[in-house]
Amino acid sequence: MTLAFGFGAAIGVLLGLLGGGGSILAVPALVFGMGLSIEEAIPISLIVVGAASTVGALPKVRARQVQWRLAGIFALTGLPATFVGSAVGRLLPERVLLVGFAVVMVVAGARMLAGRGNTGTACSTGGSGIDWRRCVPRSASAGLAVGFLTGLFGVGGGFLIIPALVLLLGVTMPVAVGTSLVVIVANSASGLVSHLSGTSIDWSITAAFAGVAIVGSLVASRLGSRIDTGRLQRWFALLVFAVATYVLVDAVFLRQ
């Protein structure tokens, strides 16, 4: 149970600071740290990530750092995609899912190491407005991708939402973090529903994991402006690469 507390705290802090990223560690933590199967780990991951994101989003909502229309587009396109991802996941062997998850982790780490200096202009009108004619198609396609990965691997998708909002759509970073957390809540809820049938949940592990993650997310969200999130993100990306390597070696060489 100590491991559950430690992993939960790390995931909550990362969600609160970066608007994503922590969820990419939830499934490996549950599978390799807690000894669960990937089928058991995915719904627990979704509960933990959804709960922590809900709490982490509250200060962003109060600060008006959520772009609700973009969040709605991501959520509406992502919700049906989570059910598709869940259905595909049931057809794949655990080894294939783990290899795919490792690949997603490498992509996430690479995106986090990429510089944030460039900001997209797909949604910008040159002033404070948003060009919805250009913005909606790009937002919808990104929402579909995030929703599918949520259903397939049990991740919130913040590692994709943040780059899409900032680098593609031109949303400022504070608003991107708040918007990402809102989308993660919606996707996690729909992903959980799609995984509930025929799956047992260890509620003691879930409660320990989620409780600490919620506290970590709330504290980190309030203190985020005082912490060098750029440095944290680089260190986190290196951790993601290390975990991805372990997952890949285990899936390819150790599992029979």
Short mmCIF file of C-alpha atoms in Angstrom, two decimals:
data_model
loop_
_atom_site.label_atom_id
_atom_site.label_comp_id
_atom_site.label_asym_id
_atom_site.label_seq_id
_atom_site.Cartn_x
_atom_site.Cartn_y
_atom_site.Cartn_z
CA MET A 1 0.00 0.00 0.00
CA THR A 2 2.97 2.31 0.56
CA LEU A 3 3.71 2.04 -3.15
CA ALA A 4 0.15 3.09 -3.96
CA PHE A 5 0.57 6.23 -1.82
CA GLY A 6 3.89 7.09 -3.49
CA PHE A 7 2.67 6.53 -7.05
CA GLY A 8 -0.58 8.39 -6.33
CA ALA A 9 1.26 11.42 -4.99
CA ALA A 10 3.55 11.59 -8.02
CA ILE A 11 0.64 11.32 -10.46
CA GLY A 12 -1.41 13.98 -8.65
CA VAL A 13 1.49 16.43 -8.52
CA LEU A 14 2.25 16.04 -12.21
CA LEU A 15 -1.40 16.49 -13.19
CA GLY A 16 -1.68 19.61 -11.03
CA LEU A 17 1.52 21.17 -12.37
CA LEU A 18 1.47 20.17 -16.02
CA GLY A 19 -2.20 19.48 -16.83
CA GLY A 20 -1.22 15.95 -17.87
CA GLY A 21 1.64 13.51 -17.81
CA GLY A 22 0.92 11.81 -14.50
CA SER A 23 -1.58 9.45 -16.07
CA ILE A 24 1.09 7.98 -18.34
CA LEU A 25 2.69 6.48 -15.21
CA ALA A 26 -0.51 5.20 -13.61
CA VAL A 27 -0.90 1.97 -15.59
CA PRO A 28 2.81 0.94 -15.34
CA ALA A 29 2.72 1.74 -11.61
CA LEU A 30 -0.32 -0.49 -11.11
CA VAL A 31 0.95 -3.31 -13.33
CA PHE A 32 4.60 -3.45 -12.28
CA GLY A 33 4.45 -1.77 -8.88
CA MET A 34 1.21 -3.26 -7.55
CA GLY A 35 1.19 -6.53 -9.51
CA LEU A 36 -2.16 -6.03 -11.25
CA SER A 37 -3.02 -7.20 -14.75
CA ILE A 38 -3.45 -4.51 -17.36
CA GLU A 39 -7.20 -5.25 -17.46
CA GLU A 40 -7.41 -4.51 -13.73
CA ALA A 41 -5.07 -1.51 -13.93
CA ILE A 42 -6.89 0.46 -16.65
CA PRO A 43 -10.17 1.18 -14.79
CA ILE A 44 -8.29 2.02 -11.58
CA SER A 45 -6.03 4.36 -13.55
CA LEU A 46 -9.06 6.09 -15.04
CA ILE A 47 -10.67 6.57 -11.62
CA VAL A 48 -7.48 7.97 -10.10
CA VAL A 49 -6.68 10.26 -13.02
CA GLY A 50 -10.27 11.48 -13.32
CA ALA A 51 -10.55 12.25 -9.60
CA ALA A 52 -7.17 14.00 -9.39
CA SER A 53 -7.90 16.01 -12.54
CA THR A 54 -11.28 17.12 -11.17
CA VAL A 55 -9.70 18.53 -8.03
CA GLY A 56 -6.76 20.02 -9.95
CA ALA A 57 -9.14 21.75 -12.37
CA LEU A 58 -11.09 23.62 -9.66
CA PRO A 59 -8.50 26.39 -9.10
CA LYS A 60 -8.18 26.78 -12.89
CA VAL A 61 -11.94 27.14 -13.26
CA ARG A 62 -12.07 29.78 -10.50
CA ALA A 63 -9.18 31.63 -12.18
CA ARG A 64 -11.06 31.47 -15.53
CA GLN A 65 -8.20 29.53 -17.10
CA VAL A 66 -10.41 27.09 -19.02
CA GLN A 67 -11.39 27.51 -22.67
CA TRP A 68 -14.77 25.82 -22.37
CA ARG A 69 -15.62 25.66 -26.07
CA LEU A 70 -12.38 23.88 -26.91
CA ALA A 71 -12.86 21.57 -23.93
CA GLY A 72 -16.34 20.76 -25.24
CA ILE A 73 -15.06 19.95 -28.72
CA PHE A 74 -12.32 17.68 -27.34
CA ALA A 75 -14.77 15.96 -25.00
CA LEU A 76 -17.61 15.47 -27.51
CA THR A 77 -15.30 13.93 -30.10
CA GLY A 78 -13.31 12.00 -27.50
CA LEU A 79 -16.23 10.35 -25.70
CA PRO A 80 -17.27 7.96 -28.49
CA ALA A 81 -13.62 7.34 -29.34
CA THR A 82 -12.98 6.00 -25.82
CA PHE A 83 -15.51 3.22 -26.41
CA VAL A 84 -13.82 2.35 -29.71
CA GLY A 85 -10.43 2.26 -28.00
CA SER A 86 -11.80 0.06 -25.22
CA ALA A 87 -13.31 -2.38 -27.72
CA VAL A 88 -10.03 -2.60 -29.65
CA GLY A 89 -8.12 -3.15 -26.40
CA ARG A 90 -10.25 -6.18 -25.53
CA LEU A 91 -9.22 -7.83 -28.79
CA LEU A 92 -5.47 -7.43 -28.22
CA PRO A 93 -3.19 -9.65 -26.10
CA GLU A 94 -1.68 -8.06 -22.99
CA ARG A 95 1.80 -8.19 -24.50
CA VAL A 96 0.66 -6.18 -27.53
CA LEU A 97 -1.04 -3.61 -25.29
CA LEU A 98 2.11 -3.20 -23.21
CA VAL A 99 4.29 -2.72 -26.29
CA GLY A 100 1.83 -0.17 -27.64
CA PHE A 101 1.76 1.58 -24.29
CA ALA A 102 5.56 1.78 -24.26
CA VAL A 103 5.48 3.40 -27.71
CA VAL A 104 2.91 5.95 -26.50
CA MET A 105 5.16 6.71 -23.51
CA VAL A 106 8.14 7.36 -25.79
CA VAL A 107 6.02 9.76 -27.88
CA ALA A 108 4.83 11.49 -24.70
CA GLY A 109 8.40 11.88 -23.42
CA ALA A 110 9.56 13.29 -26.74
CA ARG A 111 6.73 15.83 -26.74
CA MET A 112 7.62 16.90 -23.23
CA LEU A 113 11.27 17.39 -24.13
CA ALA A 114 10.33 19.51 -27.14
CA GLY A 115 10.61 23.24 -26.60
CA ARG A 116 7.53 25.28 -25.99
CA GLY A 117 8.85 28.42 -27.60
CA ASN A 118 6.68 28.07 -30.66
CA THR A 119 2.97 28.71 -30.36
CA GLY A 120 0.46 27.65 -32.96
CA THR A 121 -1.93 30.01 -34.67
CA ALA A 122 -4.65 27.66 -35.96
CA CYS A 123 -7.27 29.20 -33.66
CA SER A 124 -5.92 32.74 -33.44
CA THR A 125 -7.51 35.69 -35.21
CA GLY A 126 -4.57 37.96 -34.49
CA GLY A 127 -6.34 39.47 -31.50
CA SER A 128 -8.01 37.88 -28.50
CA GLY A 129 -10.65 36.03 -30.52
CA ILE A 130 -10.71 32.51 -31.94
CA ASP A 131 -11.16 31.52 -35.56
CA TRP A 132 -13.59 28.65 -35.01
CA ARG A 133 -13.78 27.74 -38.71
CA ARG A 134 -10.11 26.72 -38.65
CA CYS A 135 -10.06 25.67 -35.01
CA VAL A 136 -12.93 23.17 -34.86
CA PRO A 137 -11.60 20.59 -37.39
CA ARG A 138 -8.16 20.52 -35.77
CA SER A 139 -9.64 20.31 -32.27
CA ALA A 140 -11.99 17.51 -33.28
CA SER A 141 -9.23 15.38 -34.79
CA ALA A 142 -7.07 15.84 -31.70
CA GLY A 143 -10.05 14.95 -29.50
CA LEU A 144 -10.61 11.72 -31.42
CA ALA A 145 -6.98 10.69 -30.96
CA VAL A 146 -6.98 11.47 -27.25
CA GLY A 147 -10.28 9.66 -26.67
CA PHE A 148 -9.11 6.53 -28.50
CA LEU A 149 -5.89 6.34 -26.44
CA THR A 150 -7.89 6.89 -23.24
CA GLY A 151 -10.06 3.89 -23.99
CA LEU A 152 -7.22 1.72 -25.24
CA PHE A 153 -4.60 2.34 -22.54
CA GLY A 154 -6.39 4.03 -19.65
CA VAL A 155 -4.50 7.33 -19.93
CA GLY A 156 -6.01 10.77 -19.57
CA GLY A 157 -4.32 12.08 -22.69
CA GLY A 158 -2.92 15.30 -21.27
CA PHE A 159 0.42 14.61 -22.91
CA LEU A 160 -1.38 15.00 -26.25
CA ILE A 161 -3.90 17.65 -25.26
CA ILE A 162 -1.32 20.17 -24.03
CA PRO A 163 0.82 20.11 -27.23
CA ALA A 164 -2.31 20.27 -29.37
CA LEU A 165 -3.67 23.30 -27.50
CA VAL A 166 -0.38 25.20 -27.31
CA LEU A 167 1.64 24.19 -30.37
CA LEU A 168 -1.20 23.65 -32.83
CA LEU A 169 -4.10 25.80 -31.68
CA GLY A 170 -2.23 28.70 -30.06
CA VAL A 171 -3.76 28.55 -26.56
CA THR A 172 -1.66 30.08 -23.78
CA MET A 173 -0.05 27.61 -21.38
CA PRO A 174 -2.08 28.46 -18.23
CA VAL A 175 -5.36 28.10 -20.15
CA ALA A 176 -4.10 24.93 -21.84
CA VAL A 177 -3.43 23.30 -18.45
CA GLY A 178 -6.91 24.13 -17.16
CA THR A 179 -8.61 23.06 -20.38
CA SER A 180 -6.61 19.82 -20.47
CA LEU A 181 -7.71 18.89 -16.94
CA VAL A 182 -11.37 19.40 -17.84
CA VAL A 183 -11.01 17.21 -20.95
CA ILE A 184 -9.19 14.52 -18.95
CA VAL A 185 -12.10 14.37 -16.49
CA ALA A 186 -14.60 13.82 -19.30
CA ASN A 187 -12.47 11.25 -21.12
CA SER A 188 -11.65 9.36 -17.93
CA ALA A 189 -15.34 9.10 -17.05
CA SER A 190 -16.32 7.73 -20.46
CA GLY A 191 -13.29 5.43 -20.53
CA LEU A 192 -14.23 4.03 -17.12
CA VAL A 193 -17.78 3.30 -18.26
CA SER A 194 -16.43 1.45 -21.30
CA HIS A 195 -14.19 -0.73 -19.08
CA LEU A 196 -16.60 -1.55 -16.25
CA SER A 197 -18.28 -4.62 -17.72
CA GLY A 198 -16.68 -7.85 -16.52
CA THR A 199 -13.88 -6.05 -14.66
CA SER A 200 -13.29 -6.24 -10.92
CA ILE A 201 -11.82 -3.21 -9.15
CA ASP A 202 -9.63 -3.42 -6.04
CA TRP A 203 -11.20 -0.55 -4.13
CA SER A 204 -8.57 -0.48 -1.36
CA ILE A 205 -5.80 0.19 -3.87
CA THR A 206 -8.04 2.61 -5.77
CA ALA A 207 -8.91 4.60 -2.65
CA ALA A 208 -5.27 4.84 -1.50
CA PHE A 209 -4.07 5.78 -4.99
CA ALA A 210 -6.84 8.30 -5.63
CA GLY A 211 -6.79 9.93 -2.20
CA VAL A 212 -3.12 10.83 -2.33
CA ALA A 213 -3.35 11.82 -6.01
CA ILE A 214 -6.18 14.24 -5.23
CA VAL A 215 -4.20 15.92 -2.45
CA GLY A 216 -1.09 16.09 -4.65
CA SER A 217 -3.02 17.55 -7.55
CA LEU A 218 -4.69 20.22 -5.42
CA VAL A 219 -1.46 21.31 -3.74
CA ALA A 220 0.51 21.32 -7.00
CA SER A 221 -2.20 23.26 -8.82
CA ARG A 222 -2.09 26.00 -6.19
CA LEU A 223 1.71 26.15 -6.08
CA GLY A 224 2.33 25.71 -9.80
CA SER A 225 3.30 29.34 -10.43
CA ARG A 226 6.19 29.06 -7.94
CA ILE A 227 7.80 25.98 -9.47
CA ASP A 228 9.99 25.70 -12.56
CA THR A 229 7.65 23.45 -14.52
CA GLY A 230 10.01 23.42 -17.50
CA ARG A 231 12.71 21.68 -15.48
CA LEU A 232 10.15 19.35 -13.91
CA GLN A 233 8.86 18.44 -17.34
CA ARG A 234 12.36 17.56 -18.60
CA TRP A 235 13.06 15.32 -15.62
CA PHE A 236 9.66 13.74 -15.98
CA ALA A 237 10.29 13.02 -19.67
CA LEU A 238 13.49 11.16 -18.75
CA LEU A 239 11.55 9.14 -16.17
CA VAL A 240 8.94 8.29 -18.82
CA PHE A 241 11.68 7.03 -21.15
CA ALA A 242 13.11 4.83 -18.38
CA VAL A 243 9.69 3.35 -17.54
CA ALA A 244 8.91 2.82 -21.24
CA THR A 245 12.17 0.89 -21.63
CA TYR A 246 11.27 -1.33 -18.67
CA VAL A 247 7.75 -1.95 -20.00
CA LEU A 248 9.10 -2.80 -23.45
CA VAL A 249 11.76 -5.21 -22.14
CA ASP A 250 9.21 -6.92 -19.90
CA ALA A 251 6.63 -7.26 -22.68
CA VAL A 252 9.04 -8.51 -25.35
CA PHE A 253 11.54 -10.61 -23.41
CA LEU A 254 10.14 -11.54 -20.01
CA ARG A 255 6.47 -12.36 -20.59
CA GLN A 256 5.77 -15.78 -21.99
#
